[in-house]
XYZ file of C-alpha atoms in Angstrom:
335
model
C 11.596 -14.218 -10.185
C 13.709 -15.961 -8.435
C 12.727 -19.224 -6.410
C 11.038 -18.355 -3.048
C 12.231 -20.814 -0.423
C 9.440 -21.441 2.731
C 5.755 -20.451 3.369
C 4.581 -16.810 2.529
C 2.137 -14.769 4.314
C 0.469 -11.277 3.471
C 0.579 -9.160 6.215
C -1.901 -5.907 7.386
C 0.349 -4.341 9.566
C -2.736 -1.895 10.681
C -2.116 1.012 13.357
C -4.644 -0.117 15.557
C -5.081 -3.964 14.214
C -3.057 -6.064 12.015
C -4.499 -9.299 10.001
C -2.509 -11.743 7.807
C -3.630 -14.268 5.177
C -2.035 -17.221 3.504
C -2.964 -18.446 -0.068
C -4.726 -21.637 -0.752
C -6.360 -22.778 -3.681
C -5.391 -20.006 -5.327
C -7.493 -17.941 -2.766
C -6.292 -15.549 -0.192
C -7.487 -16.650 3.354
C -7.713 -14.762 6.493
C -5.725 -16.747 9.360
C -7.104 -16.826 12.928
C -4.760 -15.573 15.280
C -3.810 -17.974 18.195
C -6.587 -16.501 20.383
C -8.869 -17.490 17.736
C -9.635 -13.513 16.016
C -9.169 -12.764 12.503
C -7.423 -9.661 13.566
C -4.965 -9.109 16.382
C -4.742 -5.539 17.918
C -1.158 -3.793 17.182
C -0.564 -3.347 20.686
C 2.488 -4.175 22.553
C 3.115 -4.590 26.746
C 6.975 -4.567 27.642
C 7.366 -5.366 31.240
C 10.818 -6.610 32.729
C 11.964 -7.897 29.089
C 8.651 -9.911 28.889
C 6.811 -9.051 25.790
C 2.798 -9.336 25.291
C 1.582 -8.696 22.059
C -2.437 -8.223 20.976
C -5.554 -8.745 23.028
C -3.631 -9.380 25.715
C -1.452 -6.292 25.349
C -4.845 -4.291 24.608
C -6.416 -5.152 27.887
C -3.739 -3.647 29.584
C -3.208 -0.324 28.074
C -5.663 1.620 30.128
C -4.325 -0.030 33.469
C -0.716 0.047 32.688
C -0.342 2.714 30.278
C 3.647 3.060 31.232
C 4.336 -0.486 29.890
C 2.420 -0.401 26.984
C 2.778 0.533 23.122
C 0.084 1.098 20.796
C -0.294 3.310 17.313
C 3.525 2.526 16.915
C 3.055 2.549 13.079
C 2.306 6.183 13.306
C 6.019 6.478 14.351
C 7.519 4.483 11.435
C 10.665 6.376 9.499
C 10.983 8.768 12.677
C 13.959 8.579 14.786
C 11.068 9.138 17.816
C 12.228 6.464 20.482
C 9.478 4.373 22.390
C 10.848 4.245 26.028
C 10.088 1.676 28.824
C 11.328 1.212 32.058
C 14.062 3.314 31.005
C 14.865 1.242 28.047
C 15.008 2.732 24.383
C 13.321 0.919 21.252
C 13.047 2.025 17.731
C 9.554 2.149 16.263
C 10.892 -0.802 13.759
C 11.740 -2.988 17.147
C 8.297 -2.710 18.298
C 6.763 -3.397 14.868
C 8.831 -6.287 14.707
C 6.919 -7.993 18.046
C 3.571 -7.590 16.528
C 5.061 -8.938 13.253
C 6.904 -11.960 15.331
C 3.435 -12.835 17.125
C 1.879 -13.028 13.579
C 4.841 -14.858 12.059
C 4.403 -17.534 14.921
C 0.397 -17.511 14.850
C 0.824 -18.446 11.239
C 3.283 -20.794 11.668
C 1.114 -22.645 14.386
C -1.423 -22.676 11.326
C 0.397 -23.935 8.596
C 2.332 -26.151 10.361
C 5.370 -25.102 9.007
C 8.339 -22.387 9.008
C 7.045 -18.885 7.634
C 9.947 -17.131 6.206
C 8.593 -14.403 3.514
C 5.907 -12.015 3.726
C 4.239 -9.088 1.879
C 3.405 -6.642 4.016
C 0.825 -3.164 3.181
C 1.490 0.297 3.686
C -0.427 3.467 3.366
C -0.366 4.754 0.134
C 1.055 8.182 1.302
C 4.105 6.290 3.096
C 7.064 8.046 1.760
C 10.510 6.172 0.873
C 11.751 5.924 4.704
C 8.404 4.777 6.012
C 8.422 1.665 3.599
C 12.013 0.968 4.255
C 11.057 1.370 8.444
C 8.432 -1.306 7.400
C 11.039 -3.219 5.851
C 13.320 -3.398 8.363
C 10.929 -4.510 11.038
C 10.240 -7.510 9.101
C 13.846 -8.250 9.003
C 14.106 -8.103 12.307
C 11.348 -10.264 12.646
C 12.954 -12.996 10.988
C 10.591 -12.357 7.453
C 12.105 -12.073 3.905
C 9.902 -8.972 3.152
C 9.136 -10.086 -0.824
C 7.455 -6.490 -1.043
C 5.665 -3.645 0.221
C 1.954 -3.211 -1.264
C 0.087 0.073 -1.076
C -2.773 -0.581 0.953
C -5.601 0.074 -1.288
C -4.004 -1.864 -4.304
C -4.178 -4.998 -1.828
C -7.863 -3.876 -1.133
C -8.764 -3.698 -5.138
C -6.545 -7.197 -5.417
C -8.607 -8.810 -2.577
C -12.207 -7.357 -4.040
C -10.699 -9.211 -7.197
C -10.916 -5.645 -9.053
C -7.150 -7.001 -11.001
C -9.279 -9.289 -12.881
C -11.389 -7.009 -14.776
C -10.867 -6.468 -18.628
C -11.824 -2.597 -18.552
C -10.166 0.131 -17.783
C -11.625 1.434 -14.067
C -11.677 4.143 -11.896
C -11.934 2.818 -8.325
C -12.047 5.098 -4.824
C -10.784 3.164 -1.855
C -12.458 4.501 1.410
C -10.195 2.958 4.328
C -11.623 3.875 7.977
C -9.673 1.807 10.373
C -9.414 1.893 14.261
C -6.825 4.833 14.221
C -6.724 5.926 11.186
C -8.797 7.106 7.848
C -7.486 7.389 4.135
C -8.777 7.796 1.005
C -7.257 6.700 -2.363
C -8.341 7.187 -6.018
C -6.741 3.949 -7.993
C -6.962 3.910 -11.578
C -6.605 0.165 -13.102
C -5.648 -1.084 -16.530
C -3.875 -3.811 -17.921
C -4.060 -5.200 -14.261
C -1.524 -2.215 -13.356
C -2.872 -0.032 -10.177
C -1.924 3.405 -10.324
C -2.410 5.584 -7.277
C -4.405 8.996 -8.999
C -4.469 10.741 -5.653
C -4.526 10.015 -1.773
C -6.188 11.941 1.252
C -6.973 11.385 4.902
C -6.876 12.013 8.604
C -4.398 9.484 10.382
C -5.669 10.462 13.759
C -9.390 9.699 13.068
C -10.862 5.892 13.190
C -13.350 3.937 14.911
C -11.362 4.239 18.252
C -12.536 8.046 18.174
C -16.054 6.684 17.772
C -15.832 4.539 20.743
C -14.356 7.196 23.001
C -17.799 9.423 21.969
C -19.723 6.585 23.033
C -17.780 6.137 26.151
C -17.870 9.903 27.192
C -21.599 9.520 26.433
C -22.278 6.656 28.874
C -19.741 8.607 31.486
C -21.870 11.946 31.174
C -25.208 9.998 31.473
C -23.553 8.158 34.765
C -22.584 11.089 36.034
C -25.639 13.108 35.648
C -27.798 9.848 37.372
C -24.993 9.428 40.364
C -22.693 12.303 40.392
C -19.845 9.427 39.680
C -17.553 10.411 37.344
C -16.027 7.094 35.562
C -13.634 8.213 33.867
C -11.368 9.044 36.559
C -11.349 5.083 37.334
C -8.741 3.289 34.806
C -10.508 -0.267 35.740
C -14.059 1.040 34.830
C -12.554 3.321 31.633
C -11.197 -0.209 30.159
C -14.979 -1.706 30.999
C -16.456 1.365 29.446
C -13.954 0.842 26.209
C -15.243 -2.726 25.909
C -19.088 -1.750 26.291
C -18.842 1.380 23.861
C -16.946 -0.645 20.859
C -19.545 -3.602 21.282
C -22.355 -1.108 21.334
C -21.002 0.536 18.022
C -20.735 -2.840 16.348
C -24.095 -3.856 17.402
C -25.807 -0.250 16.036
C -24.488 -1.515 12.228
C -27.642 -3.939 12.232
C -29.382 -2.978 14.899
C -31.339 0.538 15.858
C -31.136 0.322 19.419
C -28.762 -1.233 21.860
C -29.114 -2.043 25.757
C -25.572 -1.176 27.620
C -25.340 -2.961 30.501
C -22.087 -3.172 32.831
C -22.942 -4.133 36.098
C -20.997 -3.533 39.102
C -18.920 -0.964 37.554
C -18.386 1.232 40.878
C -19.654 1.589 44.484
C -20.282 4.478 47.325
C -21.959 4.823 50.514
C -24.940 3.460 49.115
C -23.697 0.006 47.556
C -22.630 -0.914 44.062
C -23.965 0.793 41.230
C -24.271 -0.253 37.375
C -24.652 1.257 33.844
C -28.128 0.146 32.347
C -28.547 2.513 29.079
C -29.991 2.396 25.867
C -28.454 3.692 22.827
C -30.625 4.166 19.940
C -29.032 4.226 16.610
C -30.377 8.027 16.050
C -28.835 9.239 19.175
C -25.525 7.493 18.365
C -25.606 9.182 15.063
C -26.429 12.670 16.286
C -23.184 11.771 18.708
C -21.003 11.278 15.511
C -22.291 13.639 13.325
C -18.962 15.723 13.859
C -16.519 12.589 12.726
C -18.885 11.943 9.550
C -18.016 15.501 8.531
C -14.593 14.868 9.141
C -14.410 12.140 6.831
C -16.057 13.608 4.467
C -13.438 16.448 3.177
C -10.739 13.795 2.135
C -13.255 12.559 -0.159
C -13.995 15.686 -1.659
C -9.887 16.168 -1.855
C -8.928 13.044 -3.221
C -11.551 13.617 -5.959
C -10.828 16.977 -6.808
C -6.598 15.998 -6.812
C -7.736 12.756 -9.101
C -9.311 15.673 -11.173
C -12.802 13.857 -10.786
C -16.021 14.286 -10.139
C -18.804 11.868 -8.810
C -19.520 10.159 -12.560
C -15.719 9.832 -12.994
C -15.757 6.741 -10.365
C -16.628 3.486 -11.344
C -16.541 1.709 -8.241
C -16.328 2.207 -4.478
C -14.430 -0.109 -2.404
C -14.811 0.087 1.764
C -11.856 -1.308 3.716
C -12.000 -1.394 7.805
C -14.588 -2.273 10.209
C -15.887 1.438 11.243
C -17.320 1.264 7.672
C -19.850 -0.695 8.612
C -21.244 2.216 10.198
C -25.063 3.022 8.248
C -23.843 6.448 8.578
C -20.861 6.184 6.991
C -21.981 4.415 4.142
C -24.960 6.884 3.653
C -22.329 10.030 3.509
C -19.964 7.955 0.774
C -23.340 7.276 -0.934
C -24.197 10.908 -1.562
C -21.116 11.980 -2.155
C -20.208 9.466 -4.971
C -23.641 8.540 -5.746
C -22.977 4.803 -6.002
C -23.775 2.036 -3.462
């Protein structure tokens, strides 16, 4: 391998969130972004040539959809363009804007220039999608050392390459916007993707949407007001729904309280509802069903049953939902 100059970071360029890490003392360490968070929303807002990336852009997504680009990863490798204010952008150019923010934030953390990156992609990405990811890195001023499969990166992060025996690993990756299951075979430090399945239009965002609609329905029954007609209310509902989902991973009940969400002749109105984990699980029963099929499919394609899987690893915030963990445990027979 030729000598690599400058600092190198690892980047998980996600559909809804991205993260980046650096090797410190032989261990990968996640770098906090300029806002102090471990993940950066993969959202770009372009207004009169002013580009905003991350949480600020995500906050504007509902109020200002005309200038906001989300989930651009789904367009990678296609000729589809993003058009804002009459100007066209390729998916690579938009992804490069996200990568530029990551590069800047990493440089601020490291105190030196970041020249190189290793970027992850889904195992099912084809050559043109992989090449587009590489091009995005180059546009952002990064030398892309290599593109690696996300399930392989996850297995490396868990240190599974250090094992001395051959093993079969199921990687269950349920992120903000996409869901992938991969079966990996590991032997002599080499990972081979045996099968991959999933649904690239299913993620934590769908769970948030279900909670949002439940809050809005309950509110409409009580007040006759439809909150989904008001973009500002929708943004607040979305934030509250996501918070409730996260809390329900550790609590049996959460209180959803949004003061002054709207007003009518009688005065201001507030959202104040309790959501129990049992109600939450019944609301997302369909999502859980949709997660089951790809797991069965990936095992079938790899010609394995549950006894052939040595380990299961979870990736993505939405895998913290207890109902998701229970379902995988039942299917694979392993914690």
